[in-house]
Amino acid sequence: MNNLFVSMSDVYAQASLLILIYFALVFGHIVWLIEREKNGPFNSHYGPGIIDSLWFALVTAFTVGYGDKCVSSIPGKIASIIWMVLGAYFCGI
């Protein structure tokens, strides 16, 4: 019976994780659109390119970055800075 009641902090944690995953999908697409033609580590084909950019998005949000993928254009760097701040915010909730 105790499992039916969830504390509000658990609800907020689950909601922030879902929002973070949603934003990671959006940010992964944005990075791929910006970097697909100019940056070698991001594949220019949609399927492998989205996987590469989602990897970059999740690693950037949850850690300080793995280093195998990085953005090289100015718009990509600006988007990455915004994503780092959002990732830190949602991981902190």
Short mmCIF file of C-alpha atoms in Angstrom, two decimals:
data_model
loop_
_atom_site.label_atom_id
_atom_site.label_comp_id
_atom_site.label_asym_id
_atom_site.label_seq_id
_atom_site.Cartn_x
_atom_site.Cartn_y
_atom_site.Cartn_z
CA MET A 1 0.00 0.00 0.00
CA ASN A 2 2.92 2.35 0.65
CA ASN A 3 4.08 2.01 -2.97
CA LEU A 4 0.92 3.69 -4.23
CA PHE A 5 1.98 7.00 -2.72
CA VAL A 6 4.99 8.66 -4.26
CA SER A 7 6.63 11.66 -2.68
CA MET A 8 6.68 14.89 -4.64
CA SER A 9 10.49 14.85 -4.80
CA ASP A 10 10.31 11.54 -6.68
CA VAL A 11 7.79 13.02 -9.09
CA TYR A 12 10.02 16.05 -9.70
CA ALA A 13 13.06 13.82 -10.25
CA GLN A 14 11.21 11.67 -12.78
CA ALA A 15 9.78 14.70 -14.55
CA SER A 16 13.19 16.38 -14.79
CA LEU A 17 14.70 13.18 -16.21
CA LEU A 18 11.99 12.97 -18.86
CA ILE A 19 12.44 16.64 -19.72
CA LEU A 20 16.21 16.12 -19.95
CA ILE A 21 15.75 13.19 -22.34
CA TYR A 22 13.32 15.20 -24.46
CA PHE A 23 15.73 18.13 -24.63
CA ALA A 24 18.58 15.73 -25.45
CA LEU A 25 16.62 14.52 -28.47
CA VAL A 26 15.92 18.09 -29.56
CA PHE A 27 19.49 19.23 -28.95
CA GLY A 28 20.87 16.16 -30.75
CA HIS A 29 18.92 17.10 -33.84
CA ILE A 30 20.00 20.73 -33.62
CA VAL A 31 23.67 19.77 -33.32
CA TRP A 32 23.40 17.35 -36.20
CA LEU A 33 21.77 20.00 -38.39
CA ILE A 34 24.49 22.51 -37.56
CA GLU A 35 27.52 20.20 -37.72
CA ARG A 36 26.65 17.58 -40.36
CA GLU A 37 28.35 19.30 -43.29
CA LYS A 38 31.35 20.84 -41.52
CA ASN A 39 32.36 18.41 -38.80
CA GLY A 40 33.88 14.99 -39.47
CA PRO A 41 32.92 13.21 -36.23
CA PHE A 42 29.20 13.79 -36.96
CA ASN A 43 28.05 11.63 -39.86
CA SER A 44 26.20 13.50 -42.62
CA HIS A 45 23.63 10.69 -43.04
CA TYR A 46 20.59 10.96 -40.78
CA GLY A 47 20.66 7.60 -38.96
CA PRO A 48 24.31 7.40 -37.91
CA GLY A 49 24.51 11.18 -37.57
CA ILE A 50 21.64 11.35 -35.09
CA ILE A 51 23.19 8.54 -33.04
CA ASP A 52 26.47 10.49 -32.98
CA SER A 53 24.78 13.72 -31.97
CA LEU A 54 22.61 12.02 -29.32
CA TRP A 55 25.76 10.51 -27.85
CA PHE A 56 27.29 13.99 -27.77
CA ALA A 57 24.12 15.45 -26.20
CA LEU A 58 23.86 12.86 -23.43
CA VAL A 59 27.57 12.87 -22.60
CA THR A 60 27.56 16.68 -22.52
CA ALA A 61 24.49 16.81 -20.25
CA PHE A 62 25.51 14.12 -17.75
CA THR A 63 29.28 14.61 -17.60
CA VAL A 64 31.88 17.10 -18.71
CA GLY A 65 32.15 15.44 -22.11
CA TYR A 66 33.89 12.31 -23.34
CA GLY A 67 35.97 14.03 -26.01
CA ASP A 68 35.40 11.79 -29.01
CA LYS A 69 32.80 14.15 -30.49
CA CYS A 70 32.99 17.92 -30.36
CA VAL A 71 31.43 20.82 -32.22
CA SER A 72 33.59 23.08 -34.35
CA SER A 73 31.30 25.86 -35.61
CA ILE A 74 30.37 28.98 -33.66
CA PRO A 75 26.59 28.21 -33.69
CA GLY A 76 27.38 24.67 -32.51
CA LYS A 77 29.52 25.98 -29.68
CA ILE A 78 26.81 28.43 -28.59
CA ALA A 79 24.19 25.67 -28.66
CA SER A 80 26.53 23.42 -26.67
CA ILE A 81 27.06 26.06 -23.99
CA ILE A 82 23.30 26.47 -23.61
CA TRP A 83 22.92 22.68 -23.48
CA MET A 84 25.63 22.34 -20.79
CA VAL A 85 23.82 24.84 -18.57
CA LEU A 86 20.43 23.16 -19.14
CA GLY A 87 21.93 19.71 -18.52
CA ALA A 88 23.50 20.85 -15.25
CA TYR A 89 20.20 22.41 -14.20
CA PHE A 90 18.10 19.34 -14.93
CA CYS A 91 20.64 16.96 -13.39
CA GLY A 92 20.68 19.15 -10.28
CA ILE A 93 16.93 18.89 -9.78
#
